[in-house]
DNA sequence: TCGATCTTGAAAATGAAATTCAAAATCGCC
DNA sequence: GGCGATTTTGAATTTCATTTTCAAGATCGA
C-alpha cells in the first residue's frame, strides 16, 4: 500500500471528524485556550489526508480552504494536535518534521525509500512488545518509540539501473 | 549500562585506532581525496569516545588537541567517516545530528530519556530480522533502520515526583 | 620540485523552527 | 447582548544547526 497519491479520497468519516474536533475542543478548554475557526479548519484539513505532512505541506492545503490562515497558525496548531494525540510526529530523517493523524489508527511504522521519498506502512506487534520489555529491563517508563526502515523501492531500482555509482 | 559519564576511559585500543585510520585512508584514496593531519586528528578524537556526539561536541574535543581545526572541517570529516562506515548517525530527535563510532560494535539501538537526555543501548536480533522480512515483503532493498524508544528514566522519575503536571 | 587538485576554515547563506508584537477574536460574566 | 480580560493571529523577525562559498594553503603523483 504505497503512499504515493491518495489525496483525493477523504480518509475518515464525518462522525470521526466531529469526534476529533470534540477531542481538540476538550483539550483546549483543559489547558485554558480558545476555540477558533482557524484551528477547526486546520484540524479538518489535517484529518482529510493520509499522507505524512510537513507543516509547509499542510499549510498549502489549509490555504486552499482559507487563504487568510498563516503558516504560523498551522505550525502552532499542529503542535496542539500533537499535544492531544490527534497528530503524531513521524521521523523520516530528511530534516523536516512530518505529522500524520493518529485518530483510530493502529500503531504502525514506516519504510522509506531514500531515492524517491515514498513510504510503506507496516505493522509489527514485536516492536510494541520490545518497547515494553526493554523499558521494564532498564526501568524506564516508556512513552513511545520510533522505528523506520530505509532502503530503495522496486520502482527506483528499476529506474536507476546502473546509475547508482557516484 | 548508562551512557552518562564515561569520557575518561579510551574506548578502543591503539591497534583498533590504526585499523580505523587504515579504513579511512583507503576510503580517501578510493574516492580521490587526500590524507590530512586534520582528518586523522578528528578520527582519533572521535574514536576516543563512547558518547553520541553532535558535530559541535566533537568540535570542542578536537579543539583541545588542535585549536586550529575549524568547525567546518569537523563537520565535513564526520560525513566522510559516515561514508566509510566508521561513524553512523543516531537519531535522538532533539534537532541535532549525532554520531557514534561503529567500529567493531554490534548493531544496537537506543532508549532515550526525554527528561535528562541520557540513553541506554540495547540489542535486539528481532529488529534486524524485521528489517529483512519487511524489506522482502514490500520489495525494498533495505540499507538500514532506525529504532529508538523514548521514556523517562528511573532517576528522573524520582527527582521530579509530582512536578510533572504542566 | 612542480602543478593540478584538493583541503581548510572564516564567513556567509540557507532553511526549518520558534518567537515577537500589535491588531483582532474569543468567551466568561453581568 | 455587550464589556473586557485574555488569548489568537499572522507577518515579520529571530534563532540556530547545517551547508556552502571562496581564497589561501596543503597534498601528492609525475
mmCIF file of C-alpha atoms (C1' of nucleotides) in Angstrom:
data_model
loop_
_atom_site.group_PDB
_atom_site.id
_atom_site.type_symbol
_atom_site.label_atom_id
_atom_site.label_comp_id
_atom_site.label_asym_id
_atom_site.label_seq_id
_atom_site.Cartn_x
_atom_site.Cartn_y
_atom_site.Cartn_z
ATOM 1 C CA UNK A 1 0.000 0.000 0.000
ATOM 2 C CA UNK A 2 2.197 2.773 -1.286
ATOM 3 C CA UNK A 3 1.629 6.316 -0.106
ATOM 4 C CA UNK A 4 2.155 7.919 -3.466
ATOM 5 C CA UNK A 5 -1.145 9.592 -4.388
ATOM 6 C CA UNK A 6 -4.228 9.133 -2.295
ATOM 7 C CA UNK A 7 -5.064 12.792 -1.715
ATOM 8 C CA UNK A 8 -8.491 12.589 -3.205
ATOM 9 C CA UNK A 9 -10.384 10.204 -1.010
ATOM 10 C CA UNK A 10 -11.179 11.612 2.418
ATOM 11 C CA UNK A 11 -9.634 9.306 4.944
ATOM 12 C CA UNK A 12 -12.149 9.363 7.756
ATOM 13 C CA UNK A 13 -15.912 9.745 8.121
ATOM 14 C CA UNK A 14 -17.789 12.905 9.175
ATOM 15 C CA UNK A 15 -18.625 11.388 12.563
ATOM 16 C CA UNK A 16 -14.950 10.804 13.184
ATOM 17 C CA UNK A 17 -14.155 14.371 12.228
ATOM 18 C CA UNK A 18 -16.718 15.556 14.734
ATOM 19 C CA UNK A 19 -15.273 13.316 17.401
ATOM 20 C CA UNK A 20 -11.767 14.548 16.696
ATOM 21 C CA UNK A 21 -12.996 18.112 16.910
ATOM 22 C CA UNK A 22 -14.507 17.249 20.278
ATOM 23 C CA UNK A 23 -11.149 15.947 21.462
ATOM 24 C CA UNK A 24 -9.442 19.139 20.357
ATOM 25 C CA UNK A 25 -12.068 21.381 21.974
ATOM 26 C CA UNK A 26 -11.873 19.453 25.217
ATOM 27 C CA UNK A 27 -8.098 19.768 25.195
ATOM 28 C CA UNK A 28 -8.278 23.496 24.512
ATOM 29 C CA UNK A 29 -10.626 24.001 27.417
ATOM 30 C CA UNK A 30 -8.450 21.897 29.673
ATOM 31 C CA UNK A 31 -5.347 23.987 29.039
ATOM 32 C CA UNK A 32 -7.244 27.281 29.009
ATOM 33 C CA UNK A 33 -7.052 28.043 25.317
ATOM 34 C CA UNK A 34 -9.725 29.190 22.954
ATOM 35 C CA UNK A 35 -11.646 27.553 20.187
ATOM 36 C CA UNK A 36 -11.199 29.270 16.849
ATOM 37 C CA UNK A 37 -12.341 28.814 13.288
ATOM 38 C CA UNK A 38 -8.716 28.576 12.151
ATOM 39 C CA UNK A 39 -7.954 25.708 14.477
ATOM 40 C CA UNK A 40 -11.017 23.833 13.294
ATOM 41 C CA UNK A 41 -10.181 24.388 9.650
ATOM 42 C CA UNK A 42 -6.652 23.178 10.195
ATOM 43 C CA UNK A 43 -7.830 20.092 12.060
ATOM 44 C CA UNK A 44 -10.323 19.230 9.354
ATOM 45 C CA UNK A 45 -7.767 19.710 6.613
ATOM 46 C CA UNK A 46 -5.312 17.585 8.501
ATOM 47 C CA UNK A 47 -7.765 14.740 9.089
ATOM 48 C CA UNK A 48 -8.622 14.766 5.411
ATOM 49 C CA UNK A 49 -5.251 13.335 4.429
ATOM 50 C CA UNK A 50 -3.426 10.076 4.693
ATOM 51 C CA UNK A 51 -0.031 11.449 3.831
ATOM 52 C CA UNK A 52 2.806 12.278 6.143
ATOM 53 C CA UNK A 53 2.565 16.020 6.038
ATOM 54 C CA UNK A 54 5.152 18.617 6.791
ATOM 55 C CA UNK A 55 3.973 21.889 8.279
ATOM 56 C CA UNK A 56 4.509 23.518 4.920
ATOM 57 C CA UNK A 57 2.506 20.895 3.033
ATOM 58 C CA UNK A 58 -0.385 21.206 5.452
ATOM 59 C CA UNK A 59 -0.171 24.989 5.187
ATOM 60 C CA UNK A 60 -0.595 24.766 1.421
ATOM 61 C CA UNK A 61 -3.693 22.594 1.819
ATOM 62 C CA UNK A 62 -5.148 24.826 4.503
ATOM 63 C CA UNK A 63 -4.590 27.861 2.330
ATOM 64 C CA UNK A 64 -6.930 26.409 -0.288
ATOM 65 C CA UNK A 65 -9.759 26.361 2.238
ATOM 66 C CA UNK A 66 -8.968 29.695 3.841
ATOM 67 C CA UNK A 67 -6.222 31.785 2.259
ATOM 68 C CA UNK A 68 -6.092 34.099 5.231
ATOM 69 C CA UNK A 69 -4.702 31.430 7.569
ATOM 70 C CA UNK A 70 -0.999 31.891 8.027
ATOM 71 C CA UNK A 71 1.883 29.488 8.262
ATOM 72 C CA UNK A 72 2.485 30.263 11.907
ATOM 73 C CA UNK A 73 -1.018 29.274 12.873
ATOM 74 C CA UNK A 74 -0.697 25.961 11.081
ATOM 75 C CA UNK A 75 2.616 25.382 12.789
ATOM 76 C CA UNK A 76 1.186 26.111 16.202
ATOM 77 C CA UNK A 77 -1.998 24.140 15.668
ATOM 78 C CA UNK A 78 -0.016 21.108 14.577
ATOM 79 C CA UNK A 79 1.743 21.254 17.929
ATOM 80 C CA UNK A 80 -1.605 21.472 19.666
ATOM 81 C CA UNK A 81 -2.873 18.457 17.766
ATOM 82 C CA UNK A 82 0.211 16.547 18.784
ATOM 83 C CA UNK A 83 -0.427 17.551 22.393
ATOM 84 C CA UNK A 84 -3.863 15.978 22.418
ATOM 85 C CA UNK A 85 -2.592 12.999 20.402
ATOM 86 C CA UNK A 86 -4.650 13.717 17.310
ATOM 87 C CA UNK A 87 -1.400 14.050 15.406
ATOM 88 C CA UNK A 88 1.907 12.379 15.898
ATOM 89 C CA UNK A 89 5.278 13.241 14.535
ATOM 90 C CA UNK A 90 6.866 10.800 12.157
ATOM 91 C CA UNK A 91 10.604 10.882 11.640
ATOM 92 C CA UNK A 92 11.782 10.414 8.096
ATOM 93 C CA UNK A 93 15.154 11.926 8.865
ATOM 94 C CA UNK A 94 15.136 14.286 5.956
ATOM 95 C CA UNK A 95 15.388 17.346 8.149
ATOM 96 C CA UNK A 96 11.684 18.108 8.044
ATOM 97 C CA UNK A 97 9.165 17.412 10.792
ATOM 98 C CA UNK A 98 6.228 15.453 9.493
ATOM 99 C CA UNK A 99 2.942 14.609 11.115
ATOM 100 C CA UNK A 100 0.262 12.040 10.492
ATOM 101 C CA UNK A 101 -3.107 11.779 12.119
ATOM 102 C CA UNK A 102 -3.348 9.149 14.743
ATOM 103 C CA UNK A 103 -7.079 9.058 15.021
ATOM 104 C CA UNK A 104 -8.371 5.496 15.172
ATOM 105 C CA UNK A 105 -5.307 4.045 13.571
ATOM 106 C CA UNK A 106 -3.318 1.060 14.664
ATOM 107 C CA UNK A 107 0.206 1.848 15.683
ATOM 108 C CA UNK A 108 2.403 1.323 12.671
ATOM 109 C CA UNK A 109 5.826 2.028 11.297
ATOM 110 C CA UNK A 110 7.333 3.243 8.072
ATOM 111 C CA UNK A 111 9.730 2.016 5.472
ATOM 112 C CA UNK A 112 11.058 4.936 3.455
ATOM 113 C CA UNK A 113 12.639 4.959 0.004
ATOM 114 C CA UNK A 114 15.767 7.081 0.190
ATOM 115 C CA UNK A 115 15.554 7.792 -3.524
ATOM 116 C CA UNK A 116 12.023 8.988 -4.179
ATOM 117 C CA UNK A 117 10.822 9.541 -0.609
ATOM 118 C CA UNK A 118 7.765 7.330 -0.940
ATOM 119 C CA UNK A 119 6.912 5.149 2.000
ATOM 120 C CA UNK A 120 5.198 1.969 3.025
ATOM 121 C CA UNK A 121 3.423 1.451 6.323
ATOM 122 C CA UNK A 122 3.771 -1.791 8.162
ATOM 123 C CA UNK A 123 2.608 -3.284 11.428
ATOM 124 C CA UNK A 124 4.517 -5.268 13.965
ATOM 125 C CA UNK A 125 3.445 -6.426 17.385
ATOM 126 C CA UNK A 126 7.010 -7.432 18.080
ATOM 127 C CA UNK A 127 8.068 -3.811 18.122
ATOM 128 C CA UNK A 128 5.363 -2.898 20.611
ATOM 129 C CA UNK A 129 6.382 -5.785 22.825
ATOM 130 C CA UNK A 130 10.017 -4.815 22.580
ATOM 131 C CA UNK A 131 9.233 -1.324 23.897
ATOM 132 C CA UNK A 132 7.619 -2.925 26.938
ATOM 133 C CA UNK A 133 10.408 -5.428 27.500
ATOM 134 C CA UNK A 134 13.307 -3.037 27.169
ATOM 135 C CA UNK A 135 11.557 -0.414 29.271
ATOM 136 C CA UNK A 136 10.988 -2.901 32.062
ATOM 137 C CA UNK A 137 14.548 -4.178 31.884
ATOM 138 C CA UNK A 138 16.146 -0.743 32.287
ATOM 139 C CA UNK A 139 13.420 0.731 34.459
ATOM 140 C CA UNK A 140 12.272 3.389 32.026
ATOM 141 C CA UNK A 141 8.686 4.483 31.934
ATOM 142 C CA UNK A 142 8.394 4.316 28.149
ATOM 143 C CA UNK A 143 6.099 6.667 26.305
ATOM 144 C CA UNK A 144 6.689 5.915 22.650
ATOM 145 C CA UNK A 145 9.146 4.637 20.123
ATOM 146 C CA UNK A 146 10.277 5.397 16.643
ATOM 147 C CA UNK A 147 11.085 2.751 14.077
ATOM 148 C CA UNK A 148 11.901 3.292 10.432
ATOM 149 C CA UNK A 149 13.464 1.127 7.789
ATOM 150 C CA UNK A 150 15.356 2.792 4.953
ATOM 151 C CA UNK A 151 16.016 1.355 1.553
ATOM 152 C CA UNK A 152 15.326 1.693 -2.139
ATOM 153 C CA UNK A 153 11.958 0.703 -3.517
ATOM 154 C CA UNK A 154 11.481 -1.553 -6.519
ATOM 155 C CA UNK A 155 10.500 1.294 -8.864
ATOM 156 C CA UNK A 156 13.630 3.274 -8.096
ATOM 157 C CA UNK A 157 15.854 0.250 -8.520
ATOM 158 C CA UNK A 158 14.384 -0.321 -11.965
ATOM 159 C CA UNK A 159 14.622 3.318 -12.986
ATOM 160 C CA UNK A 160 18.160 3.832 -11.882
ATOM 161 C CA UNK A 161 19.684 0.597 -13.045
ATOM 162 C CA UNK A 162 23.448 1.122 -13.137
ATOM 163 C CA UNK A 163 23.254 4.854 -12.410
ATOM 164 C CA UNK A 164 23.961 4.318 -8.730
ATOM 165 C CA UNK A 165 27.735 4.689 -8.617
ATOM 166 C CA UNK A 166 28.588 8.265 -7.584
ATOM 167 C CA UNK B 1 24.877 0.348 31.095
ATOM 168 C CA UNK B 2 24.038 4.023 31.224
ATOM 169 C CA UNK B 3 25.824 6.480 28.959
ATOM 170 C CA UNK B 4 26.111 9.217 31.495
ATOM 171 C CA UNK B 5 29.817 9.766 32.071
ATOM 172 C CA UNK B 6 32.399 7.514 30.576
ATOM 173 C CA UNK B 7 34.503 10.136 28.824
ATOM 174 C CA UNK B 8 37.693 9.241 30.573
ATOM 175 C CA UNK B 9 38.435 5.727 29.508
ATOM 176 C CA UNK B 10 39.531 5.440 25.882
ATOM 177 C CA UNK B 11 37.047 3.183 24.215
ATOM 178 C CA UNK B 12 39.210 1.256 21.796
ATOM 179 C CA UNK B 13 42.782 0.002 21.648
ATOM 180 C CA UNK B 14 45.672 1.555 19.691
ATOM 181 C CA UNK B 15 45.622 -1.264 17.166
ATOM 182 C CA UNK B 16 41.994 -0.574 16.502
ATOM 183 C CA UNK B 17 42.705 3.116 16.020
ATOM 184 C CA UNK B 18 45.348 2.203 13.477
ATOM 185 C CA UNK B 19 42.980 -0.108 11.684
ATOM 186 C CA UNK B 20 40.276 2.548 11.608
ATOM 187 C CA UNK B 21 42.776 5.015 10.221
ATOM 188 C CA UNK B 22 43.600 2.462 7.532
ATOM 189 C CA UNK B 23 39.936 2.231 6.632
ATOM 190 C CA UNK B 24 39.685 5.999 6.341
ATOM 191 C CA UNK B 25 42.856 6.313 4.249
ATOM 192 C CA UNK B 26 41.705 3.561 1.920
ATOM 193 C CA UNK B 27 38.344 5.275 1.529
ATOM 194 C CA UNK B 28 40.010 8.610 0.810
ATOM 195 C CA UNK B 29 42.166 7.071 -1.884
ATOM 196 C CA UNK B 30 39.187 5.282 -3.375
ATOM 197 C CA UNK B 31 37.171 8.474 -3.803
ATOM 198 C CA UNK B 32 40.207 10.562 -4.833
ATOM 199 C CA UNK B 33 40.552 12.642 -1.687
ATOM 200 C CA UNK B 34 43.636 13.459 0.292
ATOM 201 C CA UNK B 35 45.002 12.343 3.597
ATOM 202 C CA UNK B 36 45.464 15.210 6.041
ATOM 203 C CA UNK B 37 46.582 15.677 9.616
ATOM 204 C CA UNK B 38 43.244 17.283 10.459
ATOM 205 C CA UNK B 39 41.260 14.296 9.285
ATOM 206 C CA UNK B 40 43.440 11.969 11.311
ATOM 207 C CA UNK B 41 43.129 14.085 14.432
ATOM 208 C CA UNK B 42 39.390 14.216 14.079
ATOM 209 C CA UNK B 43 39.129 10.462 13.563
ATOM 210 C CA UNK B 44 41.285 9.777 16.598
ATOM 211 C CA UNK B 45 39.304 12.147 18.762
ATOM 212 C CA UNK B 46 36.092 10.615 17.584
ATOM 213 C CA UNK B 47 37.210 7.042 18.278
ATOM 214 C CA UNK B 48 38.234 8.055 21.742
ATOM 215 C CA UNK B 49 34.657 8.495 22.886
ATOM 216 C CA UNK B 50 31.692 6.348 23.682
ATOM 217 C CA UNK B 51 29.137 9.094 23.686
ATOM 218 C CA UNK B 52 26.722 10.078 20.992
ATOM 219 C CA UNK B 53 28.406 13.211 19.784
ATOM 220 C CA UNK B 54 26.978 16.141 17.954
ATOM 221 C CA UNK B 55 29.236 17.915 15.486
ATOM 222 C CA UNK B 56 29.623 20.723 17.947
ATOM 223 C CA UNK B 57 30.572 18.429 20.808
ATOM 224 C CA UNK B 58 33.189 16.687 18.700
ATOM 225 C CA UNK B 59 34.477 20.068 17.538
ATOM 226 C CA UNK B 60 35.044 21.100 21.160
ATOM 227 C CA UNK B 61 37.001 17.912 21.841
ATOM 228 C CA UNK B 62 39.037 18.253 18.650
ATOM 229 C CA UNK B 63 39.861 21.846 19.507
ATOM 230 C CA UNK B 64 41.616 20.672 22.658
ATOM 231 C CA UNK B 65 44.006 18.617 20.561
ATOM 232 C CA UNK B 66 44.465 21.177 17.789
ATOM 233 C CA UNK B 67 42.862 24.593 18.267
ATOM 234 C CA UNK B 68 43.439 25.494 14.641
ATOM 235 C CA UNK B 69 40.975 22.925 13.341
ATOM 236 C CA UNK B 70 37.697 24.583 12.437
ATOM 237 C CA UNK B 71 34.102 23.562 12.857
ATOM 238 C CA UNK B 72 33.592 23.105 9.134
ATOM 239 C CA UNK B 73 36.383 20.569 8.901
ATOM 240 C CA UNK B 74 34.946 18.536 11.757
ATOM 241 C CA UNK B 75 31.569 18.697 10.118
ATOM 242 C CA UNK B 76 32.920 17.519 6.784
ATOM 243 C CA UNK B 77 35.108 14.814 8.268
ATOM 244 C CA UNK B 78 32.187 13.408 10.208
ATOM 245 C CA UNK B 79 30.377 12.986 6.920
ATOM 246 C CA UNK B 80 33.431 11.254 5.495
ATOM 247 C CA UNK B 81 33.553 8.900 8.458
ATOM 248 C CA UNK B 82 29.908 8.103 7.958
ATOM 249 C CA UNK B 83 30.629 7.393 4.283
ATOM 250 C CA UNK B 84 33.176 4.734 5.121
ATOM 251 C CA UNK B 85 31.003 3.430 7.945
ATOM 252 C CA UNK B 86 33.366 4.370 10.750
ATOM 253 C CA UNK B 87 30.640 6.622 12.112
ATOM 254 C CA UNK B 88 26.904 6.326 11.951
ATOM 255 C CA UNK B 89 24.250 8.839 12.646
ATOM 256 C CA UNK B 90 21.992 8.233 15.601
ATOM 257 C CA UNK B 91 18.630 9.949 15.729
ATOM 258 C CA UNK B 92 17.638 11.262 19.115
ATOM 259 C CA UNK B 93 15.093 13.612 17.576
ATOM 260 C CA UNK B 94 16.230 16.615 19.515
ATOM 261 C CA UNK B 95 17.024 18.597 16.412
ATOM 262 C CA UNK B 96 20.721 17.831 16.492
ATOM 263 C CA UNK B 97 22.549 15.268 14.364
ATOM 264 C CA UNK B 98 24.572 12.900 16.490
ATOM 265 C CA UNK B 99 27.164 10.333 15.545
ATOM 266 C CA UNK B 100 28.655 7.332 17.249
ATOM 267 C CA UNK B 101 31.562 5.218 16.114
ATOM 268 C CA UNK B 102 30.587 1.953 14.616
ATOM 269 C CA UNK B 103 33.978 0.339 14.704
ATOM 270 C CA UNK B 104 33.763 -3.261 15.896
ATOM 271 C CA UNK B 105 30.456 -2.765 17.593
ATOM 272 C CA UNK B 106 27.377 -4.898 17.406
ATOM 273 C CA UNK B 107 24.379 -3.223 15.859
ATOM 274 C CA UNK B 108 22.366 -1.752 18.679
ATOM 275 C CA UNK B 109 19.575 0.661 19.451
ATOM 276 C CA UNK B 110 18.876 3.402 21.943
ATOM 277 C CA UNK B 111 16.376 4.171 24.625
ATOM 278 C CA UNK B 112 16.446 7.873 25.393
ATOM 279 C CA UNK B 113 15.236 9.701 28.481
ATOM 280 C CA UNK B 114 13.170 12.670 27.343
ATOM 281 C CA UNK B 115 13.881 14.478 30.590
ATOM 282 C CA UNK B 116 17.644 14.354 31.050
ATOM 283 C CA UNK B 117 18.723 13.138 27.625
ATOM 284 C CA UNK B 118 20.701 10.177 28.923
ATOM 285 C CA UNK B 119 20.439 6.959 26.989
ATOM 286 C CA UNK B 120 20.704 3.224 27.263
ATOM 287 C CA UNK B 121 21.892 0.952 24.494
ATOM 288 C CA UNK B 122 20.173 -2.326 23.861
ATOM 289 C CA UNK B 123 20.432 -5.165 21.398
ATOM 290 C CA UNK B 124 17.719 -6.991 19.537
ATOM 291 C CA UNK B 125 18.009 -9.576 16.801
ATOM 292 C CA UNK B 126 14.292 -9.266 16.248
ATOM 293 C CA UNK B 127 14.727 -5.778 14.880
ATOM 294 C CA UNK B 128 17.383 -6.921 12.439
ATOM 295 C CA UNK B 129 15.174 -9.769 11.302
ATOM 296 C CA UNK B 130 12.229 -7.422 10.922
ATOM 297 C CA UNK B 131 14.213 -5.212 8.533
ATOM 298 C CA UNK B 132 14.842 -8.258 6.348
ATOM 299 C CA UNK B 133 11.266 -9.503 6.498
ATOM 300 C CA UNK B 134 9.549 -6.214 5.776
ATOM 301 C CA UNK B 135 12.033 -5.376 3.032
ATOM 302 C CA UNK B 136 11.367 -8.689 1.323
ATOM 303 C CA UNK B 137 7.621 -8.329 1.681
ATOM 304 C CA UNK B 138 7.439 -4.916 0.005
ATOM 305 C CA UNK B 139 10.375 -5.480 -2.355
ATOM 306 C CA UNK B 140 12.616 -2.806 -0.916
ATOM 307 C CA UNK B 141 16.351 -3.242 -0.947
ATOM 308 C CA UNK B 142 16.852 -2.211 2.665
ATOM 309 C CA UNK B 143 20.005 -0.458 3.741
ATOM 310 C CA UNK B 144 19.447 0.394 7.374
ATOM 311 C CA UNK B 145 16.880 1.142 10.018
ATOM 312 C CA UNK B 146 16.410 3.420 12.960
ATOM 313 C CA UNK B 147 14.823 2.362 16.196
ATOM 314 C CA UNK B 148 14.555 4.373 19.368
ATOM 315 C CA UNK B 149 12.461 4.069 22.475
ATOM 316 C CA UNK B 150 11.555 7.198 24.406
ATOM 317 C CA UNK B 151 10.609 7.414 28.038
ATOM 318 C CA UNK B 152 11.621 8.709 31.424
ATOM 319 C CA UNK B 153 14.440 7.040 33.304
ATOM 320 C CA UNK B 154 14.210 5.962 36.927
ATOM 321 C CA UNK B 155 16.370 8.832 38.198
ATOM 322 C CA UNK B 156 14.217 11.472 36.565
ATOM 323 C CA UNK B 157 11.030 9.893 37.823
ATOM 324 C CA UNK B 158 12.382 10.038 41.373
ATOM 325 C CA UNK B 159 13.657 13.601 41.039
ATOM 326 C CA UNK B 160 10.525 15.006 39.544
ATOM 327 C CA UNK B 161 7.969 13.227 41.666
ATOM 328 C CA UNK B 162 4.720 15.129 41.284
ATOM 329 C CA UNK B 163 6.276 18.003 39.359
ATOM 330 C CA UNK B 164 5.118 16.521 36.074
ATOM 331 C CA UNK B 165 1.829 18.251 35.555
ATOM 332 C CA UNK B 166 2.319 21.268 33.301
ATOM 333 C "C1'" DT C 1 60.277 20.269 -7.390
ATOM 334 C "C1'" DC C 2 56.163 21.400 -9.979
ATOM 335 C "C1'" DG C 3 51.489 21.988 -10.593
ATOM 336 C "C1'" DA C 4 46.935 20.260 -10.719
ATOM 337 C "C1'" DT C 5 43.790 19.201 -7.448
ATOM 338 C "C1'" DC C 6 42.011 19.013 -3.003
ATOM 339 C "C1'" DT C 7 41.609 20.970 1.781
ATOM 340 C "C1'" DT C 8 40.904 24.275 5.061
ATOM 341 C "C1'" DG C 9 38.335 27.454 7.902
ATOM 342 C "C1'" DA C 10 36.235 32.015 8.476
ATOM 343 C "C1'" DA C 11 32.376 33.966 6.902
ATOM 344 C "C1'" DA C 12 28.116 33.977 4.690
ATOM 345 C "C1'" DA C 13 23.964 31.623 3.181
ATOM 346 C "C1'" DT C 14 20.330 28.545 3.893
ATOM 347 C "C1'" DG C 15 16.086 26.948 5.666
ATOM 348 C "C1'" DA C 16 13.109 24.936 9.108
ATOM 349 C "C1'" DA C 17 11.585 26.045 13.516
ATOM 350 C "C1'" DA C 18 10.465 29.283 17.008
ATOM 351 C "C1'" DT C 19 9.381 33.876 18.746
ATOM 352 C "C1'" DT C 20 7.641 38.680 18.711
ATOM 353 C "C1'" DC C 21 4.113 42.041 18.792
ATOM 354 C "C1'" DA C 22 0.217 44.826 17.645
ATOM 355 C "C1'" DA C 23 -4.318 44.196 15.863
ATOM 356 C "C1'" DA C 24 -8.257 41.100 16.073
ATOM 357 C "C1'" DA C 25 -11.099 37.463 18.101
ATOM 358 C "C1'" DT C 26 -12.911 34.733 21.951
ATOM 359 C "C1'" DC C 27 -15.688 33.783 25.884
ATOM 360 C "C1'" DG C 28 -16.944 34.181 30.921
ATOM 361 C "C1'" DC C 29 -19.629 37.316 33.198
ATOM 362 C "C1'" DC C 30 -23.093 40.702 34.072
ATOM 363 C "C1'" DG D 1 -26.297 41.355 24.034
ATOM 364 C "C1'" DG D 2 -22.199 43.624 25.201
ATOM 365 C "C1'" DC D 3 -17.953 44.519 28.215
ATOM 366 C "C1'" DG D 4 -13.304 43.470 28.995
ATOM 367 C "C1'" DA D 5 -9.585 40.454 30.301
ATOM 368 C "C1'" DT D 6 -7.211 37.123 27.986
ATOM 369 C "C1'" DT D 7 -5.899 34.590 24.020
ATOM 370 C "C1'" DT D 8 -5.106 34.237 18.989
ATOM 371 C "C1'" DT D 9 -3.476 35.528 14.726
ATOM 372 C "C1'" DG D 10 -0.098 36.130 11.129
ATOM 373 C "C1'" DA D 11 3.523 38.921 9.042
ATOM 374 C "C1'" DA D 12 7.895 39.715 10.158
ATOM 375 C "C1'" DT D 13 11.807 38.699 12.637
ATOM 376 C "C1'" DT D 14 14.959 35.816 15.111
ATOM 377 C "C1'" DT D 15 17.267 31.705 16.086
ATOM 378 C "C1'" DC D 16 20.257 28.096 15.282
ATOM 379 C "C1'" DA D 17 22.089 23.901 13.199
ATOM 380 C "C1'" DT D 18 23.605 22.896 8.883
ATOM 381 C "C1'" DT D 19 25.565 23.735 4.457
ATOM 382 C "C1'" DT D 20 28.011 26.402 1.019
ATOM 383 C "C1'" DT D 21 31.428 29.715 -0.602
ATOM 384 C "C1'" DC D 22 35.926 31.127 -1.706
ATOM 385 C "C1'" DA D 23 40.652 32.439 -1.379
ATOM 386 C "C1'" DA D 24 44.830 30.892 0.748
ATOM 387 C "C1'" DG D 25 47.320 26.798 1.845
ATOM 388 C "C1'" DA D 26 48.444 21.700 1.683
ATOM 389 C "C1'" DT D 27 48.865 17.278 -0.697
ATOM 390 C "C1'" DC D 28 50.731 14.012 -3.793
ATOM 391 C "C1'" DG D 29 51.746 11.939 -8.365
ATOM 392 C "C1'" DA D 30 54.828 12.720 -12.087
#
